[in-house]
XYZ file of C-alpha atoms in Angstrom:
692
model
C -114.633 -27.762 -157.613
C -113.983 -24.017 -157.209
C -116.366 -23.260 -160.062
C -119.065 -25.488 -158.558
C -118.820 -23.878 -155.105
C -118.863 -20.433 -156.710
C -122.094 -21.240 -158.545
C -123.704 -22.574 -155.360
C -122.561 -19.512 -153.427
C -124.023 -17.125 -155.990
C -127.309 -19.052 -156.042
C -127.646 -18.780 -152.238
C -126.129 -15.387 -151.526
C -126.484 -13.506 -154.802
C -124.089 -11.201 -156.618
C -121.567 -9.171 -154.596
C -122.435 -5.625 -153.541
C -119.805 -2.878 -153.726
C -118.793 -1.186 -150.485
C -119.859 2.184 -151.879
C -123.450 0.891 -151.920
C -123.495 0.233 -148.168
C -125.842 3.171 -147.670
C -128.451 1.484 -149.853
C -128.797 -1.285 -147.240
C -129.937 1.116 -144.495
C -133.440 0.431 -143.235
C -136.573 2.569 -143.055
C -138.741 2.091 -139.959
C -141.250 -0.140 -141.761
C -138.476 -2.674 -142.482
C -136.506 -2.145 -139.275
C -139.549 -3.091 -137.182
C -139.894 -6.670 -138.530
C -136.125 -7.171 -138.569
C -135.263 -5.983 -135.054
C -138.608 -6.397 -133.271
C -139.799 -9.773 -134.536
C -138.496 -11.452 -131.366
C -140.414 -9.372 -128.778
C -143.497 -9.301 -131.024
C -143.462 -13.062 -131.462
C -142.884 -13.754 -127.769
C -146.611 -13.183 -127.158
C -147.054 -16.594 -128.761
C -145.392 -18.319 -125.809
C -145.008 -15.817 -122.928
C -148.586 -16.416 -121.689
C -148.097 -20.145 -122.139
C -144.979 -20.140 -119.954
C -146.876 -18.408 -117.150
C -149.708 -20.945 -117.297
C -147.321 -23.923 -117.440
C -145.897 -22.928 -114.058
C -149.205 -22.035 -112.410
C -150.883 -25.311 -113.485
C -148.335 -27.261 -111.449
C -150.831 -26.635 -108.664
C -153.825 -27.536 -110.835
C -156.254 -24.752 -111.641
C -156.235 -23.303 -108.124
C -153.524 -20.725 -108.850
C -154.652 -19.483 -112.252
C -156.117 -16.435 -110.510
C -152.526 -15.199 -110.196
C -152.077 -14.999 -113.983
C -153.569 -11.476 -114.446
C -151.384 -10.013 -111.712
C -148.290 -11.672 -113.134
C -149.199 -10.304 -116.582
C -149.514 -6.802 -115.098
C -146.028 -7.114 -113.558
C -144.613 -8.224 -116.913
C -146.249 -5.238 -118.645
C -144.827 -2.802 -116.072
C -141.374 -4.313 -116.531
C -141.619 -4.220 -120.321
C -142.701 -0.578 -120.225
C -139.793 0.330 -117.963
C -137.300 -1.434 -120.218
C -138.636 0.193 -123.402
C -138.536 3.673 -121.852
C -135.034 3.019 -120.518
C -133.773 1.907 -123.902
C -135.157 5.065 -125.500
C -132.746 6.991 -123.281
C -129.906 4.620 -124.117
C -130.419 4.967 -127.883
C -130.392 8.756 -127.566
C -127.207 8.819 -125.494
C -125.324 6.078 -127.386
C -126.502 5.947 -131.009
C -123.423 4.120 -132.329
C -125.001 0.677 -131.944
C -122.950 -0.705 -129.057
C -126.035 -0.910 -126.849
C -125.554 -2.273 -123.351
C -122.009 -3.367 -124.199
C -120.888 0.152 -125.034
C -122.741 1.694 -122.084
C -121.298 -0.751 -119.560
C -117.771 -0.476 -121.015
C -117.692 3.319 -120.922
C -119.458 3.886 -117.608
C -118.654 0.867 -115.446
C -115.495 -0.595 -116.952
C -114.206 -2.862 -119.694
C -114.759 -5.941 -117.551
C -118.457 -5.068 -117.164
C -118.692 -4.528 -120.914
C -117.260 -7.972 -121.618
C -119.711 -9.501 -119.112
C -122.575 -7.838 -120.984
C -121.177 -9.053 -124.291
C -120.930 -12.652 -123.075
C -124.497 -12.460 -121.757
C -125.832 -11.061 -125.034
C -123.996 -13.617 -127.165
C -125.528 -16.429 -125.101
C -128.936 -14.776 -125.296
C -128.774 -14.457 -129.098
C -127.991 -18.151 -129.409
C -130.908 -18.968 -127.132
C -133.203 -16.654 -129.115
C -132.596 -18.666 -132.275
C -133.003 -21.990 -130.466
C -136.182 -21.078 -128.586
C -137.861 -19.144 -131.410
C -137.313 -21.842 -134.017
C -138.351 -24.636 -131.643
C -141.484 -22.718 -130.640
C -142.295 -22.136 -134.302
C -142.041 -25.873 -134.903
C -144.423 -26.406 -131.950
C -147.040 -24.273 -133.683
C -146.578 -26.128 -136.956
C -147.178 -29.370 -135.072
C -150.241 -27.836 -133.371
C -151.763 -27.367 -136.824
C -150.453 -30.647 -138.277
C -149.831 -33.134 -135.417
C -148.577 -35.822 -137.819
C -145.345 -33.818 -138.227
C -144.385 -34.406 -134.594
C -141.759 -37.029 -135.484
C -140.019 -34.553 -137.822
C -139.573 -31.893 -135.144
C -135.764 -31.772 -135.170
C -135.460 -31.936 -138.950
C -137.888 -29.029 -139.373
C -136.060 -26.933 -136.773
C -132.649 -27.416 -138.398
C -134.121 -26.707 -141.830
C -135.561 -23.426 -140.569
C -132.149 -22.438 -139.152
C -130.519 -23.182 -142.513
C -133.115 -21.089 -144.366
C -132.688 -18.157 -141.976
C -128.939 -18.351 -142.446
C -129.240 -18.278 -146.233
C -131.635 -15.322 -146.215
C -129.458 -13.287 -143.852
C -126.330 -13.994 -145.882
C -128.034 -12.155 -148.728
C -127.975 -8.931 -146.680
C -129.974 -7.034 -144.065
C -132.250 -5.231 -146.497
C -133.156 -8.428 -148.346
C -133.936 -10.085 -145.002
C -136.209 -7.145 -144.164
C -138.223 -7.576 -147.350
C -138.502 -11.327 -146.731
C -139.620 -10.967 -143.108
C -141.803 -7.861 -143.233
C -144.906 -9.502 -144.673
C -145.096 -12.440 -142.179
C -144.516 -10.071 -139.243
C -147.303 -7.721 -140.233
C -149.600 -10.650 -141.117
C -149.044 -12.146 -137.656
C -149.638 -8.811 -135.922
C -152.841 -8.253 -137.872
C -154.018 -11.810 -137.155
C -153.427 -11.500 -133.412
C -155.282 -8.183 -133.192
C -158.189 -9.584 -135.218
C -158.304 -12.579 -132.861
C -158.209 -10.337 -129.788
C -160.903 -8.023 -131.127
C -163.133 -10.936 -132.151
C -162.696 -12.754 -128.845
C -163.354 -9.701 -126.700
C -166.379 -8.773 -128.804
C -167.826 -12.272 -128.390
C -167.214 -12.012 -124.647
C -168.979 -8.661 -124.424
C -172.056 -9.951 -126.264
C -172.280 -13.000 -123.998
C -170.738 -15.604 -126.334
C -167.372 -16.041 -124.676
C -165.008 -18.416 -126.541
C -164.294 -21.770 -124.907
C -161.027 -23.611 -125.570
C -160.796 -27.291 -126.435
C -159.032 -27.986 -123.112
C -161.516 -26.108 -120.900
C -163.291 -29.310 -119.806
C -160.035 -31.146 -119.031
C -159.006 -31.367 -115.405
C -155.436 -30.840 -114.298
C -153.902 -33.206 -111.797
C -151.948 -31.397 -109.104
C -148.214 -32.059 -109.147
C -146.937 -33.749 -106.006
C -146.126 -31.118 -103.416
C -148.103 -28.311 -105.054
C -151.570 -29.190 -103.783
C -151.472 -27.018 -100.697
C -148.738 -24.415 -100.598
C -147.590 -22.360 -97.688
C -146.997 -18.641 -98.014
C -143.310 -18.972 -98.967
C -143.980 -21.756 -101.474
C -146.774 -19.728 -103.056
C -144.468 -16.731 -103.370
C -141.824 -18.929 -104.980
C -144.375 -20.350 -107.442
C -145.539 -16.834 -108.314
C -141.980 -15.623 -108.833
C -141.209 -18.637 -110.990
C -144.264 -17.942 -113.150
C -143.278 -14.280 -113.381
C -139.726 -15.166 -114.449
C -141.120 -17.458 -117.140
C -143.447 -14.709 -118.366
C -140.494 -12.345 -118.672
C -139.628 -14.098 -121.932
C -141.908 -11.399 -123.372
C -138.976 -8.986 -122.968
C -136.463 -10.890 -125.050
C -135.169 -9.027 -128.056
C -136.003 -5.523 -126.797
C -132.268 -4.714 -126.751
C -131.818 -5.570 -130.440
C -132.964 -2.145 -131.634
C -130.391 -0.412 -129.405
C -127.699 -2.686 -130.840
C -128.848 -2.113 -134.419
C -129.034 1.697 -134.566
C -126.353 1.908 -137.333
C -128.653 -0.062 -139.659
C -131.381 2.637 -139.563
C -131.738 5.453 -142.049
C -130.847 8.946 -140.814
C -131.731 10.348 -138.396
C -130.652 7.004 -136.961
C -131.253 7.560 -133.250
C -134.627 9.227 -133.772
C -135.873 6.474 -136.080
C -134.626 3.805 -133.673
C -136.480 5.470 -130.789
C -139.724 5.592 -132.774
C -139.376 1.948 -133.780
C -138.728 1.018 -130.144
C -141.919 2.747 -129.000
C -143.988 1.103 -131.753
C -142.552 -2.272 -130.849
C -143.308 -1.776 -127.148
C -146.884 -0.715 -127.792
C -147.600 -3.646 -130.104
C -145.949 -6.218 -127.824
C -147.788 -5.027 -124.689
C -151.169 -4.905 -126.451
C -150.825 -8.384 -127.938
C -149.494 -9.926 -124.709
C -152.351 -8.498 -122.636
C -154.948 -9.546 -125.215
C -153.688 -13.126 -125.564
C -153.431 -13.548 -121.782
C -156.960 -12.214 -121.293
C -158.425 -14.534 -123.943
C -156.514 -17.527 -122.558
C -158.122 -16.954 -119.162
C -161.556 -16.169 -120.629
C -161.551 -19.320 -122.781
C -160.182 -21.366 -119.845
C -157.152 -22.772 -121.615
C -155.630 -25.657 -119.653
C -152.083 -26.672 -120.480
C -149.481 -28.618 -118.519
C -145.745 -29.076 -118.602
C -144.970 -31.886 -121.083
C -141.597 -32.596 -119.435
C -143.170 -33.997 -116.259
C -142.984 -37.732 -115.842
C -146.747 -38.187 -115.584
C -149.572 -36.812 -117.698
C -151.270 -34.077 -115.668
C -154.020 -33.249 -118.171
C -156.895 -35.612 -117.380
C -159.401 -36.531 -120.065
C -157.043 -36.399 -123.049
C -156.848 -39.688 -124.976
C -153.247 -40.927 -125.236
C -152.116 -37.978 -123.174
C -148.477 -39.050 -123.022
C -148.076 -39.405 -126.791
C -150.465 -36.735 -128.112
C -148.788 -33.298 -128.288
C -150.763 -30.520 -126.603
C -151.726 -27.562 -128.733
C -150.073 -24.301 -127.729
C -151.996 -21.617 -125.845
C -152.264 -19.318 -128.845
C -153.461 -22.249 -130.974
C -156.184 -23.106 -128.459
C -157.254 -19.461 -128.216
C -157.402 -19.167 -132.007
C -159.471 -22.327 -132.230
C -161.859 -21.072 -129.566
C -162.269 -17.639 -131.149
C -162.484 -18.635 -134.816
C -164.633 -21.752 -134.478
C -162.393 -24.741 -133.952
C -159.056 -26.206 -135.094
C -160.282 -26.628 -138.679
C -161.387 -23.055 -139.294
C -159.710 -20.703 -141.736
C -158.855 -18.249 -138.967
C -157.177 -20.980 -136.944
C -154.945 -22.098 -139.809
C -154.155 -18.503 -140.764
C -153.031 -17.639 -137.247
C -151.077 -20.877 -136.829
C -149.312 -20.366 -140.125
C -148.381 -16.762 -139.343
C -147.461 -17.667 -135.761
C -145.118 -20.413 -136.935
C -143.604 -18.005 -139.461
C -143.117 -15.148 -137.008
C -141.621 -17.454 -134.382
C -139.119 -18.841 -136.860
C -138.426 -15.371 -138.206
C -138.064 -14.036 -134.666
C -134.713 -15.755 -134.714
C -133.819 -13.112 -137.283
C -133.495 -10.625 -134.424
C -130.532 -12.665 -133.243
C -129.226 -13.086 -136.803
C -128.990 -9.291 -136.951
C -127.916 -8.590 -133.383
C -125.280 -11.319 -133.018
C -123.212 -10.351 -136.117
C -123.420 -6.634 -135.292
C -122.315 -7.210 -131.708
C -119.654 -9.639 -132.908
C -118.251 -7.020 -135.282
C -118.084 -4.445 -132.472
C -116.370 -6.951 -130.167
C -113.935 -7.869 -132.940
C -113.209 -4.188 -133.569
C -112.425 -3.848 -129.845
C -110.162 -6.935 -130.040
C -112.402 -9.079 -127.820
C -113.263 -11.598 -130.540
C -111.423 -12.794 -133.684
C -111.082 -9.960 -136.184
C -112.688 -12.074 -138.911
C -116.051 -11.276 -137.323
C -115.601 -7.645 -138.376
C -115.316 -8.562 -142.067
C -118.310 -7.976 -144.311
C -119.293 -10.598 -146.854
C -120.257 -10.261 -150.505
C -123.619 -8.744 -149.588
C -122.248 -6.386 -146.922
C -123.513 -8.644 -144.127
C -121.208 -9.889 -141.375
C -121.174 -13.387 -142.834
C -118.799 -14.994 -140.343
C -120.994 -13.958 -137.420
C -124.106 -15.261 -139.158
C -122.497 -18.642 -139.829
C -121.120 -18.905 -136.280
C -124.559 -18.229 -134.792
C -126.201 -20.790 -137.088
C -123.720 -23.519 -136.157
C -123.953 -23.000 -132.377
C -127.750 -22.600 -132.333
C -128.206 -25.626 -134.592
C -126.056 -27.727 -132.276
C -128.072 -26.604 -129.237
C -131.352 -27.425 -130.982
C -130.031 -30.872 -131.845
C -128.861 -31.517 -128.266
C -132.281 -30.596 -126.817
C -134.245 -32.181 -129.665
C -135.965 -28.829 -130.407
C -137.875 -29.035 -127.105
C -139.068 -25.507 -126.311
C -139.877 -26.190 -122.657
C -136.356 -27.458 -121.978
C -134.645 -24.769 -124.006
C -136.580 -21.908 -122.451
C -135.113 -22.722 -119.030
C -131.777 -21.523 -120.407
C -133.367 -18.360 -121.742
C -133.496 -14.732 -120.512
C -130.643 -14.947 -117.970
C -128.329 -13.401 -120.536
C -130.726 -10.684 -121.582
C -131.522 -9.614 -118.016
C -127.826 -9.527 -117.178
C -127.307 -7.084 -120.040
C -130.453 -5.137 -119.062
C -129.223 -4.648 -115.502
C -125.639 -3.672 -116.300
C -126.705 -1.477 -119.214
C -129.210 0.497 -117.136
C -126.726 0.771 -114.281
C -124.224 2.207 -116.735
C -126.816 4.733 -117.895
C -127.330 5.886 -114.292
C -123.601 6.530 -114.018
C -123.713 8.280 -117.394
C -126.322 10.765 -116.148
C -124.443 11.233 -112.860
C -121.358 12.211 -114.819
C -123.287 14.749 -116.901
C -124.956 16.202 -113.817
C -121.555 16.961 -112.284
C -120.745 19.384 -115.111
C -124.162 20.657 -116.236
C -125.268 24.038 -114.853
C -128.454 24.680 -116.848
C -131.441 24.056 -114.474
C -133.717 22.841 -117.271
C -131.127 20.384 -118.566
C -130.329 19.184 -115.058
C -134.020 18.490 -114.443
C -134.136 16.492 -117.666
C -131.061 14.494 -116.628
C -132.572 13.728 -113.224
C -135.768 12.451 -114.852
C -133.924 10.162 -117.238
C -131.655 8.997 -114.406
C -134.706 8.023 -112.374
C -136.095 6.058 -115.336
C -132.827 4.175 -115.803
C -132.421 3.606 -112.056
C -135.931 2.143 -111.876
C -135.185 -0.057 -114.885
C -131.879 -1.244 -113.416
C -133.476 -2.065 -110.050
C -136.419 -3.894 -111.600
C -134.363 -5.913 -114.090
C -131.791 -6.704 -111.393
C -134.546 -8.092 -109.176
C -135.886 -10.148 -112.074
C -132.384 -11.489 -112.789
C -132.115 -12.738 -109.205
C -135.580 -14.309 -109.445
C -134.746 -15.988 -112.759
C -131.495 -17.438 -111.432
C -133.147 -18.741 -108.251
C -136.198 -20.246 -109.941
C -134.560 -21.673 -113.062
C -131.134 -22.723 -111.797
C -131.931 -26.397 -111.307
C -134.045 -26.480 -114.492
C -131.015 -25.933 -116.715
C -130.121 -22.289 -116.164
C -126.894 -23.377 -114.490
C -125.546 -24.173 -117.967
C -125.883 -20.524 -118.975
C -124.298 -19.423 -115.714
C -121.337 -21.681 -116.588
C -121.191 -20.629 -120.243
C -121.077 -16.877 -119.553
C -117.873 -16.924 -117.451
C -116.240 -19.197 -120.027
C -117.095 -16.732 -122.801
C -115.845 -13.897 -120.611
C -112.519 -15.673 -120.041
C -112.141 -16.443 -123.750
C -112.782 -12.828 -124.769
C -110.361 -11.485 -122.173
C -107.708 -13.937 -123.382
C -108.265 -12.870 -127.005
C -107.995 -9.217 -126.011
C -104.732 -9.838 -124.150
C -103.359 -11.687 -127.184
C -104.199 -8.861 -129.592
C -102.828 -6.268 -127.161
C -99.558 -8.158 -126.756
C -99.177 -8.589 -130.511
C -99.896 -4.908 -131.181
C -97.304 -3.811 -128.629
C -94.740 -6.175 -130.092
C -95.328 -4.987 -133.664
C -95.005 -1.253 -132.945
C -92.227 0.126 -135.166
C -89.010 1.377 -133.577
C -87.813 4.945 -133.885
C -84.625 3.890 -135.667
C -86.477 3.544 -138.968
C -85.723 1.084 -141.759
C -82.740 -1.211 -141.138
C -81.361 -3.129 -144.113
C -79.788 -6.574 -143.661
C -76.044 -6.838 -144.270
C -76.333 -9.516 -146.920
C -78.921 -11.728 -148.576
C -78.169 -15.433 -148.859
C -80.523 -17.287 -151.204
C -81.191 -21.005 -150.994
C -83.149 -22.776 -153.751
C -84.564 -26.162 -152.794
C -84.171 -28.793 -155.492
C -85.815 -32.186 -155.850
C -85.544 -32.625 -159.640
C -84.279 -30.694 -162.615
C -87.590 -29.628 -164.127
C -89.392 -26.450 -165.114
C -90.382 -25.348 -161.589
C -86.761 -25.730 -160.417
C -85.375 -23.782 -163.405
C -87.897 -21.003 -162.835
C -87.014 -20.840 -159.137
C -83.312 -20.569 -160.011
C -84.039 -17.827 -162.549
C -86.129 -15.859 -160.060
C -83.513 -16.312 -157.331
C -80.781 -15.053 -159.681
C -82.919 -12.034 -160.555
C -82.840 -10.894 -156.929
C -79.019 -10.436 -157.203
C -78.197 -12.277 -153.962
C -74.797 -12.151 -152.255
C -74.691 -15.951 -152.295
C -76.842 -18.476 -154.133
C -77.064 -22.118 -153.113
C -78.991 -24.918 -154.815
C -79.808 -27.404 -152.073
C -81.079 -30.986 -152.108
C -81.298 -33.793 -149.564
C -79.960 -37.280 -150.250
C -82.565 -39.779 -149.120
C -81.728 -42.284 -151.902
C -78.219 -42.598 -153.363
C -79.380 -43.674 -156.809
C -81.853 -40.791 -157.148
C -79.250 -38.314 -155.934
C -76.656 -39.538 -158.470
C -79.264 -39.218 -161.232
C -80.058 -35.662 -160.082
C -76.362 -34.713 -160.095
C -75.925 -36.129 -163.606
C -78.963 -34.194 -164.844
C -77.641 -31.065 -163.157
C -74.284 -31.388 -164.929
C -75.992 -32.140 -168.261
C -77.907 -28.843 -168.051
C -74.627 -27.065 -167.228
C -76.318 -24.826 -164.692
C -74.135 -21.975 -163.348
C -74.990 -22.789 -159.734
C -73.323 -25.508 -157.725
C -75.624 -28.201 -156.324
C -75.160 -28.783 -152.604
C -76.247 -32.196 -151.301
C -77.159 -32.713 -147.651
C -76.773 -36.252 -146.377
C -79.730 -37.728 -144.508
C -78.964 -41.200 -143.145
C -82.461 -41.485 -141.657
C -84.188 -40.394 -144.896
C -85.567 -37.189 -143.423
C -85.968 -34.142 -145.644
C -87.081 -31.338 -143.362
C -84.612 -31.734 -140.494
C -81.368 -31.468 -142.524
C -82.731 -28.494 -144.463
C -83.868 -26.697 -141.317
C -80.533 -27.428 -139.653
C -78.596 -26.041 -142.613
C -80.653 -22.843 -142.721
C -80.516 -22.331 -138.945
C -76.732 -22.734 -139.025
C -76.494 -20.219 -141.842
C -78.534 -17.755 -139.774
C -76.623 -18.407 -136.573
C -73.253 -17.732 -138.222
C -74.464 -14.449 -139.755
C -77.230 -13.042 -137.517
C -77.292 -9.678 -139.325
C -77.838 -11.319 -142.691
C -81.106 -12.538 -144.149
C -81.737 -15.934 -145.703
C -84.212 -16.264 -148.567
C -85.505 -19.760 -149.305
C -87.066 -20.329 -152.738
C -89.361 -23.364 -152.895
C -90.406 -24.452 -156.415
C -93.791 -26.127 -156.573
C -96.421 -26.779 -159.179
C -100.077 -25.959 -158.884
C -102.450 -28.619 -160.152
C -105.775 -27.953 -161.822
C -108.109 -30.134 -159.736
C -108.644 -29.652 -156.020
C -108.236 -33.352 -155.255
C -104.899 -33.472 -157.090
C -103.487 -31.059 -154.543
C -103.612 -33.894 -151.994
C -101.100 -35.831 -154.129
C -98.462 -33.108 -154.465
C -96.484 -30.462 -152.600
C -96.936 -32.023 -149.172
C -93.222 -31.871 -148.321
C -93.055 -28.245 -149.446
C -96.101 -27.412 -147.314
C -94.591 -28.965 -144.202
C -91.259 -27.298 -144.842
C -92.827 -23.855 -145.289
C -94.740 -24.325 -142.048
C -91.529 -25.035 -140.150
C -89.495 -22.274 -141.794
C -92.054 -19.695 -140.683
C -90.775 -20.165 -137.118
C -87.106 -19.549 -138.011
C -86.234 -15.865 -137.390
C -84.613 -13.933 -140.224
C -85.735 -16.346 -142.936
C -87.928 -15.360 -145.878
C -89.827 -18.087 -147.721
C -90.753 -17.574 -151.349
C -93.032 -20.023 -153.166
C -92.357 -20.185 -156.905
C -95.474 -21.691 -158.495
C -95.614 -23.469 -161.837
C -99.216 -23.612 -162.996
C -100.241 -26.940 -164.462
C -103.367 -27.848 -166.396
C -104.319 -31.509 -166.185
C -106.923 -31.101 -168.937
C -104.915 -31.438 -172.175
C -107.770 -30.299 -174.389
C -108.175 -27.098 -172.454
C -104.416 -26.541 -172.567
C -104.497 -26.615 -176.368
C -107.486 -24.314 -176.599
C -105.750 -21.768 -174.380
C -102.633 -21.456 -176.542
C -102.481 -18.086 -178.259
C -101.698 -19.583 -181.655
C -104.695 -21.934 -181.695
C -105.443 -25.490 -180.636
C -103.620 -27.051 -183.584
C -100.328 -25.238 -183.092
C -97.452 -27.363 -181.812
C -96.548 -26.948 -178.178
C -93.462 -24.921 -177.415
C -91.161 -25.729 -174.557
C -89.602 -22.650 -173.033
C -86.620 -23.079 -170.790
C -85.927 -20.218 -168.404
C -82.579 -18.719 -169.289
C -80.102 -18.493 -166.468
C -77.304 -16.192 -167.413
C -74.077 -16.285 -165.436
C -74.264 -13.499 -162.906
C -71.378 -11.320 -161.914
C -69.321 -13.137 -159.308
C -70.379 -12.308 -155.805
C -67.674 -10.884 -153.596
C -65.910 -13.570 -151.620
C -67.665 -14.403 -148.408
C -65.827 -16.051 -145.576
C -68.603 -18.343 -144.423
C -67.965 -21.318 -142.177
C -69.466 -24.558 -143.291
C -73.206 -23.828 -142.791
C -73.968 -27.464 -142.076
C -71.011 -28.693 -140.132
C -73.083 -31.288 -138.323
C -74.480 -32.712 -141.569
C -72.293 -34.327 -144.247
C -72.344 -32.194 -147.390
C -71.463 -33.038 -150.970
C -71.122 -30.319 -153.570
C -71.917 -31.183 -157.167
């Protein structure tokens, strides 16, 4: 079984990489961009759609608000990108908002940011993969019934690729990212050119009417403001993933901070250009799309509206620009869109493990998350993210519209606290800086971060208010739970560290060492355990067995005498046929009578060749070891005897050839020098004892 799993592991992950080669996995900008920026770049595939889904609740009457909402999203995205450039410069170690909030606001604020980011990374995988599946279905509607299966398969593939290492993931994801970017810009250029020459593209849904949702037909001023804010909060999904570059600075090639800043600017420019272009073409081509989660079909004129999946906004725009849903351009863009949306989850597969390792290093999460795997990736974090995101996708049946309601609360929480921390960072520097030029620079960057903190804080409030009843309350519940768990883990590690600090008195030796060898039969493992115990030169040596069957015990005593072993066999009576309780009682009594002494328990056991055979053996020894671990002053030593259940392989492994006769070697137990007399009270006074 071990060999089989090893082969499967090597096939999926590849050969191990030495720690000294860690520098070879650092990323140039051309690979860092698709790895860390695939999420914000891909969000143009659904950010415009989310704005239109909210505005069409009132029919087509409020679509005139879409350009203004898009402008607000662009301003916000610009502010966040510029703010993160300052953050990367000031904190290039890769902690991102978590490090900034922890150092400038407090550890509690840092843990809040961490809980928000962890939730956001899970949502990034869920939403990106589900949206990618939507675009696959837009191209091939017959796959609609396989939505969940496709989504979980994509998560499994992303997990496997990331387990092979960051650099390998970069090579795998670079081509689809650049193909998608090129396709979107070609579509935008073609569509705008056609519009300028008087041949504006028309979407397949342009002639469909949209039925007004009940209550949205005629809105008052406050209701209209609320609808606009809700559409704006949905469009802010375009900002997801911007923080990943700040969290992934250590993965860049030197100069790390400078390269991360350049990549951040490139990402911001590409994302803004594509978002503006797609939104403009969606409005020019008169794309009509409605919320599929409503109870009634709002899109009038569509045959079988309730059962026929609507094509996504970017799919309709591509069809309008390139000549219909059967054109080469349409299929190219749908294929690359589906790929980039699925691969956008890779932003989380890089950010989540990196953040998890930092949190584990700071004792806020289990330390296993700070361990690198065979390929120098944080494998435990990758697997944890895959499991949680896969479960969420399964619960929501890979429905993007439902999942996206849980989105962006986490990321805007981290945005707000991170930028607030940066403001305090600049305030602290200004208190000590005397150079006028440097002070002016600090004031400028402080203003940028203050503007970013104010804007993202306002958006966070809007998102919570407009999405709370749509499912966002689950995230608001999950974040405090994560916060409480991380604080509890930190307190546990802190308490353990304080307890394990060495005393100033140095090394203290025990007064005596009393060795107990557990005996069930007189066989090779028992003889080896006795030999090893004798070799430690103990002050006292006891061979101990428990009488659960009189006949078996008499046979054991006879065998013991026949071997003429130089150690007396002590028999503990067990009228209720228990093994562990009499043994534990004997050892505890031995410890209680001599608290300055140490007791060493040798447990002979044999190791079988097949994994399933382990279920048939050593269960009593396993339970006993587990209980002895909680007895102070007791050392437990397992003495293994390796078995090979394959007789043919046993013969082939003998040094003198497969045809040589087997030799039985009995461990020699020589009489040791008599131990000095020890005045011990009966160590098991409450349990009847027979000495053989």
